[in-house]
JSON list of C-alpha atoms in Angstrom, two decimals:
[
{"chain": "A", "resi": 1, "resn": "MET", "atom": "CA", "xyz": [153.38, -95.96, 93.58]},
{"chain": "A", "resi": 2, "resn": "PHE", "atom": "CA", "xyz": [152.28, -92.39, 92.98]},
{"chain": "A", "resi": 3, "resn": "CYS", "atom": "CA", "xyz": [150.10, -93.35, 90.10]},
{"chain": "A", "resi": 4, "resn": "GLU", "atom": "CA", "xyz": [148.52, -96.18, 92.08]},
{"chain": "A", "resi": 5, "resn": "ARG", "atom": "CA", "xyz": [147.45, -93.64, 95.11]},
{"chain": "A", "resi": 6, "resn": "PHE", "atom": "CA", "xyz": [146.34, -91.12, 92.68]},
{"chain": "A", "resi": 7, "resn": "THR", "atom": "CA", "xyz": [144.17, -93.69, 90.95]},
{"chain": "A", "resi": 8, "resn": "GLN", "atom": "CA", "xyz": [142.85, -95.09, 94.37]},
{"chain": "A", "resi": 9, "resn": "GLN", "atom": "CA", "xyz": [142.06, -91.61, 95.52]},
{"chain": "A", "resi": 10, "resn": "GLY", "atom": "CA", "xyz": [140.17, -90.70, 92.42]},
{"chain": "A", "resi": 11, "resn": "ASN", "atom": "CA", "xyz": [138.19, -93.90, 92.80]},
{"chain": "A", "resi": 12, "resn": "SER", "atom": "CA", "xyz": [137.19, -93.13, 96.33]},
{"chain": "A", "resi": 13, "resn": "HIS", "atom": "CA", "xyz": [136.08, -89.81, 95.42]},
{"chain": "A", "resi": 14, "resn": "ASN", "atom": "CA", "xyz": [134.03, -90.88, 92.60]},
{"chain": "A", "resi": 15, "resn": "TYR", "atom": "CA", "xyz": [132.56, -93.32, 95.07]},
{"chain": "A", "resi": 16, "resn": "TYR", "atom": "CA", "xyz": [131.66, -90.71, 97.55]},
{"chain": "A", "resi": 17, "resn": "LEU", "atom": "CA", "xyz": [130.13, -88.57, 94.82]},
{"chain": "A", "resi": 18, "resn": "GLN", "atom": "CA", "xyz": [128.26, -91.21, 93.61]},
{"chain": "A", "resi": 19, "resn": "LYS", "atom": "CA", "xyz": [126.67, -92.01, 97.03]},
{"chain": "A", "resi": 20, "resn": "LEU", "atom": "CA", "xyz": [126.11, -88.37, 97.86]},
{"chain": "A", "resi": 21, "resn": "SER", "atom": "CA", "xyz": [124.36, -87.86, 94.52]},
{"chain": "A", "resi": 22, "resn": "LEU", "atom": "CA", "xyz": [122.32, -91.13, 95.05]},
{"chain": "A", "resi": 23, "resn": "CYS", "atom": "CA", "xyz": [121.27, -89.82, 98.70]},
{"chain": "A", "resi": 24, "resn": "GLY", "atom": "CA", "xyz": [120.67, -86.26, 97.31]},
{"chain": "A", "resi": 25, "resn": "TYR", "atom": "CA", "xyz": [118.63, -87.70, 94.44]},
{"chain": "A", "resi": 26, "resn": "ILE", "atom": "CA", "xyz": [116.21, -89.78, 96.53]},
{"chain": "A", "resi": 27, "resn": "LEU", "atom": "CA", "xyz": [115.84, -86.90, 98.84]},
{"chain": "A", "resi": 28, "resn": "SER", "atom": "CA", "xyz": [115.18, -84.30, 96.38]},
{"chain": "A", "resi": 29, "resn": "ILE", "atom": "CA", "xyz": [112.31, -86.89, 94.88]},
{"chain": "A", "resi": 30, "resn": "GLY", "atom": "CA", "xyz": [110.70, -86.93, 98.46]},
{"chain": "A", "resi": 31, "resn": "ILE", "atom": "CA", "xyz": [110.86, -83.22, 98.40]},
{"chain": "A", "resi": 32, "resn": "LEU", "atom": "CA", "xyz": [109.13, -82.97, 95.15]},
{"chain": "A", "resi": 33, "resn": "LEU", "atom": "CA", "xyz": [106.43, -85.41, 95.94]},
{"chain": "A", "resi": 34, "resn": "GLY", "atom": "CA", "xyz": [105.94, -84.06, 99.38]},
{"chain": "A", "resi": 35, "resn": "SER", "atom": "CA", "xyz": [105.54, -80.39, 98.13]},
{"chain": "A", "resi": 36, "resn": "ALA", "atom": "CA", "xyz": [103.19, -81.86, 95.44]},
{"chain": "A", "resi": 37, "resn": "SER", "atom": "CA", "xyz": [101.13, -83.57, 98.17]},
{"chain": "A", "resi": 38, "resn": "SER", "atom": "CA", "xyz": [101.16, -80.22, 100.35]},
{"chain": "A", "resi": 39, "resn": "LEU", "atom": "CA", "xyz": [99.62, -78.52, 97.56]},
{"chain": "A", "resi": 40, "resn": "HIS", "atom": "CA", "xyz": [96.97, -81.16, 97.23]},
{"chain": "A", "resi": 41, "resn": "ARG", "atom": "CA", "xyz": [93.60, -79.68, 95.99]},
{"chain": "A", "resi": 42, "resn": "SER", "atom": "CA", "xyz": [90.34, -80.53, 94.17]},
{"chain": "A", "resi": 43, "resn": "TYR", "atom": "CA", "xyz": [90.70, -78.09, 91.53]},
{"chain": "A", "resi": 44, "resn": "GLN", "atom": "CA", "xyz": [92.92, -77.57, 88.71]},
{"chain": "A", "resi": 45, "resn": "ASP", "atom": "CA", "xyz": [95.30, -74.55, 88.67]},
{"chain": "A", "resi": 46, "resn": "SER", "atom": "CA", "xyz": [96.92, -73.00, 85.88]},
{"chain": "A", "resi": 47, "resn": "TRP", "atom": "CA", "xyz": [99.82, -75.74, 85.52]},
{"chain": "A", "resi": 48, "resn": "ALA", "atom": "CA", "xyz": [100.43, -78.73, 86.97]},
{"chain": "A", "resi": 49, "resn": "LEU", "atom": "CA", "xyz": [103.88, -78.00, 87.95]},
{"chain": "A", "resi": 50, "resn": "GLU", "atom": "CA", "xyz": [103.10, -74.40, 89.38]},
{"chain": "A", "resi": 51, "resn": "ASN", "atom": "CA", "xyz": [104.98, -73.88, 92.54]},
{"chain": "A", "resi": 52, "resn": "LEU", "atom": "CA", "xyz": [107.08, -76.77, 92.02]},
{"chain": "A", "resi": 53, "resn": "ILE", "atom": "CA", "xyz": [109.98, -75.43, 89.72]},
{"chain": "A", "resi": 54, "resn": "PRO", "atom": "CA", "xyz": [112.75, -75.21, 92.35]},
{"chain": "A", "resi": 55, "resn": "GLN", "atom": "CA", "xyz": [112.05, -78.86, 93.55]},
{"chain": "A", "resi": 56, "resn": "ILE", "atom": "CA", "xyz": [111.99, -80.10, 89.96]},
{"chain": "A", "resi": 57, "resn": "LEU", "atom": "CA", "xyz": [115.16, -78.30, 89.28]},
{"chain": "A", "resi": 58, "resn": "LEU", "atom": "CA", "xyz": [116.88, -80.10, 92.34]},
{"chain": "A", "resi": 59, "resn": "VAL", "atom": "CA", "xyz": [115.54, -83.56, 91.21]},
{"chain": "A", "resi": 60, "resn": "ILE", "atom": "CA", "xyz": [117.04, -82.95, 87.58]},
{"chain": "A", "resi": 61, "resn": "LEU", "atom": "CA", "xyz": [120.29, -81.77, 89.08]},
{"chain": "A", "resi": 62, "resn": "PHE", "atom": "CA", "xyz": [120.91, -84.69, 91.41]},
{"chain": "A", "resi": 63, "resn": "PHE", "atom": "CA", "xyz": [119.66, -87.02, 88.77]},
{"chain": "A", "resi": 64, "resn": "SER", "atom": "CA", "xyz": [122.18, -85.73, 86.23]},
{"chain": "A", "resi": 65, "resn": "ILE", "atom": "CA", "xyz": [125.04, -86.10, 88.75]},
{"chain": "A", "resi": 66, "resn": "TYR", "atom": "CA", "xyz": [123.94, -89.35, 89.52]},
{"chain": "A", "resi": 67, "resn": "VAL", "atom": "CA", "xyz": [123.70, -91.14, 86.13]},
{"chain": "A", "resi": 68, "resn": "VAL", "atom": "CA", "xyz": [126.86, -89.39, 84.96]},
{"chain": "A", "resi": 69, "resn": "ASN", "atom": "CA", "xyz": [128.82, -91.14, 87.83]},
{"chain": "A", "resi": 70, "resn": "GLU", "atom": "CA", "xyz": [126.95, -94.52, 88.07]},
{"chain": "A", "resi": 71, "resn": "LYS", "atom": "CA", "xyz": [128.71, -97.18, 85.73]},
{"chain": "A", "resi": 72, "resn": "ARG", "atom": "CA", "xyz": [126.24, -99.94, 86.46]},
{"chain": "A", "resi": 73, "resn": "LEU", "atom": "CA", "xyz": [123.31, -100.25, 83.87]},
{"chain": "A", "resi": 74, "resn": "VAL", "atom": "CA", "xyz": [120.82, -101.93, 86.41]},
{"chain": "A", "resi": 75, "resn": "TYR", "atom": "CA", "xyz": [121.06, -98.77, 88.83]},
{"chain": "A", "resi": 76, "resn": "ILE", "atom": "CA", "xyz": [120.89, -96.44, 85.87]},
{"chain": "A", "resi": 77, "resn": "VAL", "atom": "CA", "xyz": [117.63, -98.23, 84.74]},
{"chain": "A", "resi": 78, "resn": "ILE", "atom": "CA", "xyz": [116.20, -97.98, 88.26]},
{"chain": "A", "resi": 79, "resn": "SER", "atom": "CA", "xyz": [116.99, -94.08, 88.51]},
{"chain": "A", "resi": 80, "resn": "VAL", "atom": "CA", "xyz": [115.41, -93.54, 85.18]},
{"chain": "A", "resi": 81, "resn": "CYS", "atom": "CA", "xyz": [112.41, -95.53, 86.27]},
{"chain": "A", "resi": 82, "resn": "LEU", "atom": "CA", "xyz": [111.89, -93.73, 89.38]},
{"chain": "A", "resi": 83, "resn": "PHE", "atom": "CA", "xyz": [112.66, -90.27, 87.40]},
{"chain": "A", "resi": 84, "resn": "ILE", "atom": "CA", "xyz": [109.90, -90.91, 85.33]},
{"chain": "A", "resi": 85, "resn": "PHE", "atom": "CA", "xyz": [107.41, -92.15, 88.09]},
{"chain": "A", "resi": 86, "resn": "SER", "atom": "CA", "xyz": [108.12, -89.19, 89.81]},
{"chain": "A", "resi": 87, "resn": "PHE", "atom": "CA", "xyz": [107.17, -86.58, 87.14]},
{"chain": "A", "resi": 88, "resn": "ARG", "atom": "CA", "xyz": [104.44, -88.75, 85.86]},
{"chain": "A", "resi": 89, "resn": "ALA", "atom": "CA", "xyz": [102.90, -89.05, 89.38]},
{"chain": "A", "resi": 90, "resn": "LEU", "atom": "CA", "xyz": [102.93, -85.32, 90.09]},
{"chain": "A", "resi": 91, "resn": "PRO", "atom": "CA", "xyz": [99.51, -84.60, 89.09]},
{"chain": "A", "resi": 92, "resn": "GLY", "atom": "CA", "xyz": [98.04, -87.52, 91.16]},
{"chain": "A", "resi": 93, "resn": "PHE", "atom": "CA", "xyz": [99.98, -86.17, 94.12]},
{"chain": "A", "resi": 94, "resn": "LYS", "atom": "CA", "xyz": [98.81, -82.67, 93.30]},
{"chain": "A", "resi": 95, "resn": "TYR", "atom": "CA", "xyz": [95.12, -83.07, 92.43]},
{"chain": "A", "resi": 96, "resn": "ILE", "atom": "CA", "xyz": [92.28, -85.23, 93.50]},
{"chain": "A", "resi": 97, "resn": "ASN", "atom": "CA", "xyz": [91.28, -85.61, 90.01]},
{"chain": "A", "resi": 98, "resn": "PRO", "atom": "CA", "xyz": [94.58, -85.47, 87.90]},
{"chain": "A", "resi": 99, "resn": "TYR", "atom": "CA", "xyz": [93.08, -85.90, 84.62]},
{"chain": "A", "resi": 100, "resn": "GLY", "atom": "CA", "xyz": [90.34, -82.95, 85.17]},
{"chain": "A", "resi": 101, "resn": "SER", "atom": "CA", "xyz": [87.01, -83.06, 86.42]},
{"chain": "A", "resi": 102, "resn": "ALA", "atom": "CA", "xyz": [85.48, -83.68, 83.01]},
{"chain": "A", "resi": 103, "resn": "ILE", "atom": "CA", "xyz": [83.52, -86.97, 82.51]},
{"chain": "A", "resi": 104, "resn": "ASP", "atom": "CA", "xyz": [86.37, -89.25, 81.43]},
{"chain": "A", "resi": 105, "resn": "GLN", "atom": "CA", "xyz": [87.89, -89.69, 84.90]},
{"chain": "A", "resi": 106, "resn": "SER", "atom": "CA", "xyz": [84.43, -90.83, 86.37]},
{"chain": "A", "resi": 107, "resn": "VAL", "atom": "CA", "xyz": [83.82, -93.13, 83.26]},
{"chain": "A", "resi": 108, "resn": "HIS", "atom": "CA", "xyz": [87.15, -94.91, 83.81]},
{"chain": "A", "resi": 109, "resn": "TRP", "atom": "CA", "xyz": [86.52, -95.07, 87.51]},
{"chain": "A", "resi": 110, "resn": "ALA", "atom": "CA", "xyz": [83.10, -96.63, 87.03]},
{"chain": "A", "resi": 111, "resn": "ASN", "atom": "CA", "xyz": [84.40, -99.15, 84.27]},
{"chain": "A", "resi": 112, "resn": "ILE", "atom": "CA", "xyz": [87.28, -100.25, 86.59]},
{"chain": "A", "resi": 113, "resn": "GLN", "atom": "CA", "xyz": [84.71, -100.38, 89.46]},
{"chain": "A", "resi": 114, "resn": "ALA", "atom": "CA", "xyz": [82.26, -102.36, 87.37]},
{"chain": "A", "resi": 115, "resn": "MET", "atom": "CA", "xyz": [85.12, -104.87, 86.23]},
{"chain": "A", "resi": 116, "resn": "LEU", "atom": "CA", "xyz": [86.31, -105.32, 89.86]},
{"chain": "A", "resi": 117, "resn": "ASN", "atom": "CA", "xyz": [82.73, -106.24, 91.03]},
{"chain": "A", "resi": 118, "resn": "SER", "atom": "CA", "xyz": [81.70, -108.59, 87.92]},
{"chain": "A", "resi": 119, "resn": "GLY", "atom": "CA", "xyz": [84.91, -109.73, 86.56]},
{"chain": "A", "resi": 120, "resn": "ILE", "atom": "CA", "xyz": [84.09, -108.64, 82.82]},
{"chain": "A", "resi": 121, "resn": "PRO", "atom": "CA", "xyz": [83.96, -105.46, 81.25]},
{"chain": "A", "resi": 122, "resn": "GLU", "atom": "CA", "xyz": [80.95, -103.65, 81.23]},
{"chain": "A", "resi": 123, "resn": "THR", "atom": "CA", "xyz": [79.43, -103.12, 77.65]},
{"chain": "A", "resi": 124, "resn": "GLY", "atom": "CA", "xyz": [77.57, -100.07, 75.96]},
{"chain": "A", "resi": 125, "resn": "ASN", "atom": "CA", "xyz": [79.76, -97.78, 77.98]},
{"chain": "A", "resi": 126, "resn": "VAL", "atom": "CA", "xyz": [82.28, -95.17, 76.80]},
{"chain": "A", "resi": 127, "resn": "TYR", "atom": "CA", "xyz": [85.57, -96.82, 76.57]},
{"chain": "A", "resi": 128, "resn": "SER", "atom": "CA", "xyz": [84.06, -100.17, 77.38]},
{"chain": "A", "resi": 129, "resn": "ASP", "atom": "CA", "xyz": [85.14, -101.82, 73.96]},
{"chain": "A", "resi": 130, "resn": "GLU", "atom": "CA", "xyz": [88.91, -100.92, 75.02]},
{"chain": "A", "resi": 131, "resn": "PRO", "atom": "CA", "xyz": [89.19, -102.81, 78.31]},
{"chain": "A", "resi": 132, "resn": "GLY", "atom": "CA", "xyz": [93.13, -103.26, 78.12]},
{"chain": "A", "resi": 133, "resn": "ILE", "atom": "CA", "xyz": [94.37, -100.62, 80.30]},
{"chain": "A", "resi": 134, "resn": "TYR", "atom": "CA", "xyz": [91.50, -101.37, 82.78]},
{"chain": "A", "resi": 135, "resn": "ILE", "atom": "CA", "xyz": [92.85, -104.99, 82.87]},
{"chain": "A", "resi": 136, "resn": "LEU", "atom": "CA", "xyz": [96.40, -103.76, 83.65]},
{"chain": "A", "resi": 137, "resn": "LEU", "atom": "CA", "xyz": [95.10, -101.40, 86.41]},
{"chain": "A", "resi": 138, "resn": "ILE", "atom": "CA", "xyz": [92.81, -104.32, 87.97]},
{"chain": "A", "resi": 139, "resn": "ALA", "atom": "CA", "xyz": [96.01, -106.58, 88.15]},
{"chain": "A", "resi": 140, "resn": "LEU", "atom": "CA", "xyz": [97.93, -103.86, 90.01]},
{"chain": "A", "resi": 141, "resn": "ASN", "atom": "CA", "xyz": [94.64, -103.85, 92.34]},
{"chain": "A", "resi": 142, "resn": "LEU", "atom": "CA", "xyz": [94.92, -107.68, 92.94]},
{"chain": "A", "resi": 143, "resn": "LEU", "atom": "CA", "xyz": [98.37, -107.56, 93.36]},
{"chain": "A", "resi": 144, "resn": "GLY", "atom": "CA", "xyz": [98.43, -104.66, 96.16]},
{"chain": "A", "resi": 145, "resn": "ASN", "atom": "CA", "xyz": [94.72, -104.25, 96.98]},
{"chain": "A", "resi": 146, "resn": "VAL", "atom": "CA", "xyz": [94.94, -100.49, 95.98]},
{"chain": "A", "resi": 147, "resn": "SER", "atom": "CA", "xyz": [91.80, -98.39, 95.92]},
{"chain": "A", "resi": 148, "resn": "THR", "atom": "CA", "xyz": [90.28, -97.51, 92.45]},
{"chain": "A", "resi": 149, "resn": "SER", "atom": "CA", "xyz": [91.02, -93.83, 92.97]},
{"chain": "A", "resi": 150, "resn": "SER", "atom": "CA", "xyz": [94.70, -94.44, 93.77]},
{"chain": "A", "resi": 151, "resn": "LEU", "atom": "CA", "xyz": [94.77, -96.78, 90.67]},
{"chain": "A", "resi": 152, "resn": "LEU", "atom": "CA", "xyz": [93.31, -93.80, 88.39]},
{"chain": "A", "resi": 153, "resn": "ARG", "atom": "CA", "xyz": [95.88, -91.36, 90.11]},
{"chain": "A", "resi": 154, "resn": "PHE", "atom": "CA", "xyz": [99.12, -93.61, 89.99]},
{"chain": "A", "resi": 155, "resn": "GLY", "atom": "CA", "xyz": [98.53, -96.53, 87.81]},
{"chain": "A", "resi": 156, "resn": "PRO", "atom": "CA", "xyz": [99.21, -95.04, 84.61]},
{"chain": "A", "resi": 157, "resn": "ALA", "atom": "CA", "xyz": [102.34, -93.39, 85.91]},
{"chain": "A", "resi": 158, "resn": "LEU", "atom": "CA", "xyz": [103.57, -96.63, 87.21]},
{"chain": "A", "resi": 159, "resn": "LEU", "atom": "CA", "xyz": [102.87, -98.54, 83.93]},
{"chain": "A", "resi": 160, "resn": "LEU", "atom": "CA", "xyz": [104.51, -95.86, 81.86]},
{"chain": "A", "resi": 161, "resn": "SER", "atom": "CA", "xyz": [107.59, -95.64, 84.27]},
{"chain": "A", "resi": 162, "resn": "LEU", "atom": "CA", "xyz": [108.52, -99.25, 83.87]},
{"chain": "A", "resi": 163, "resn": "SER", "atom": "CA", "xyz": [109.23, -98.70, 80.07]},
{"chain": "A", "resi": 164, "resn": "PRO", "atom": "CA", "xyz": [113.02, -98.17, 80.74]},
{"chain": "A", "resi": 165, "resn": "PHE", "atom": "CA", "xyz": [113.14, -101.54, 82.52]},
{"chain": "A", "resi": 166, "resn": "PHE", "atom": "CA", "xyz": [111.53, -103.43, 79.49]},
{"chain": "A", "resi": 167, "resn": "ILE", "atom": "CA", "xyz": [113.38, -101.64, 77.09]},
{"chain": "A", "resi": 168, "resn": "SER", "atom": "CA", "xyz": [116.64, -102.68, 78.54]},
{"chain": "A", "resi": 169, "resn": "ILE", "atom": "CA", "xyz": [115.69, -106.19, 78.78]},
{"chain": "A", "resi": 170, "resn": "ILE", "atom": "CA", "xyz": [114.93, -105.98, 75.04]},
{"chain": "A", "resi": 171, "resn": "GLY", "atom": "CA", "xyz": [118.01, -104.30, 74.37]},
{"chain": "A", "resi": 172, "resn": "LYS", "atom": "CA", "xyz": [120.12, -106.90, 76.11]},
{"chain": "A", "resi": 173, "resn": "SER", "atom": "CA", "xyz": [118.34, -109.77, 74.39]},
{"chain": "A", "resi": 174, "resn": "ILE", "atom": "CA", "xyz": [119.44, -108.08, 71.15]},
{"chain": "A", "resi": 175, "resn": "SER", "atom": "CA", "xyz": [122.83, -107.85, 72.67]},
{"chain": "A", "resi": 176, "resn": "LYS", "atom": "CA", "xyz": [123.47, -104.18, 72.55]},
{"chain": "A", "resi": 177, "resn": "SER", "atom": "CA", "xyz": [126.64, -102.89, 73.74]},
{"chain": "A", "resi": 178, "resn": "ALA", "atom": "CA", "xyz": [126.51, -101.20, 77.29]},
{"chain": "A", "resi": 179, "resn": "ASN", "atom": "CA", "xyz": [126.77, -97.78, 75.97]},
{"chain": "A", "resi": 180, "resn": "GLN", "atom": "CA", "xyz": [123.93, -98.20, 73.36]},
{"chain": "A", "resi": 181, "resn": "LEU", "atom": "CA", "xyz": [122.02, -99.48, 76.25]},
{"chain": "A", "resi": 182, "resn": "ARG", "atom": "CA", "xyz": [122.67, -96.39, 78.28]},
{"chain": "A", "resi": 183, "resn": "PHE", "atom": "CA", "xyz": [121.53, -94.47, 75.15]},
{"chain": "A", "resi": 184, "resn": "ILE", "atom": "CA", "xyz": [118.47, -96.46, 74.65]},
{"chain": "A", "resi": 185, "resn": "VAL", "atom": "CA", "xyz": [117.45, -95.98, 78.39]},
{"chain": "A", "resi": 186, "resn": "PHE", "atom": "CA", "xyz": [118.05, -92.22, 78.55]},
{"chain": "A", "resi": 187, "resn": "SER", "atom": "CA", "xyz": [115.94, -91.88, 75.44]},
{"chain": "A", "resi": 188, "resn": "CYS", "atom": "CA", "xyz": [112.88, -92.84, 77.73]},
{"chain": "A", "resi": 189, "resn": "VAL", "atom": "CA", "xyz": [113.47, -89.47, 79.67]}
]
């Protein structure tokens, strides 16, 4: 009887810790992305993570607590995808041109815009012979009617953040154990 009561109290403690860490994790990501947005500028400063170190440490702390206490792989995969997106999207939240103000970003913008307008890749332009990422970004545009500048700022981060999801599907299809899948998903971070 004592053991059952002790086990129930331990399970409820773990449940509350898990829920609290999930709320802290989501809130800390909001704080991180909000802080990066408040630092929004048109120029690149010395480092993309400048003035964001305490917020980053908070996200890492709550992420670690949450994934250690979470037992369901689906929620772990979702939290890893969110973790990757929040860090990959930081330059997009902080800068108008997250990849620098060099010619590349304007060429990418022009190529995507030309494909949106004409439906085919423009020829004779830099990167025009490799339209794969443009096609993926345009598919995102068609799904959500997103502006070209937003596609360039957040599209690559979104596509890269989905890799743990696809890796977990592949891992399940080759029938890996739950512990192996956890390790595979964590390797994406």
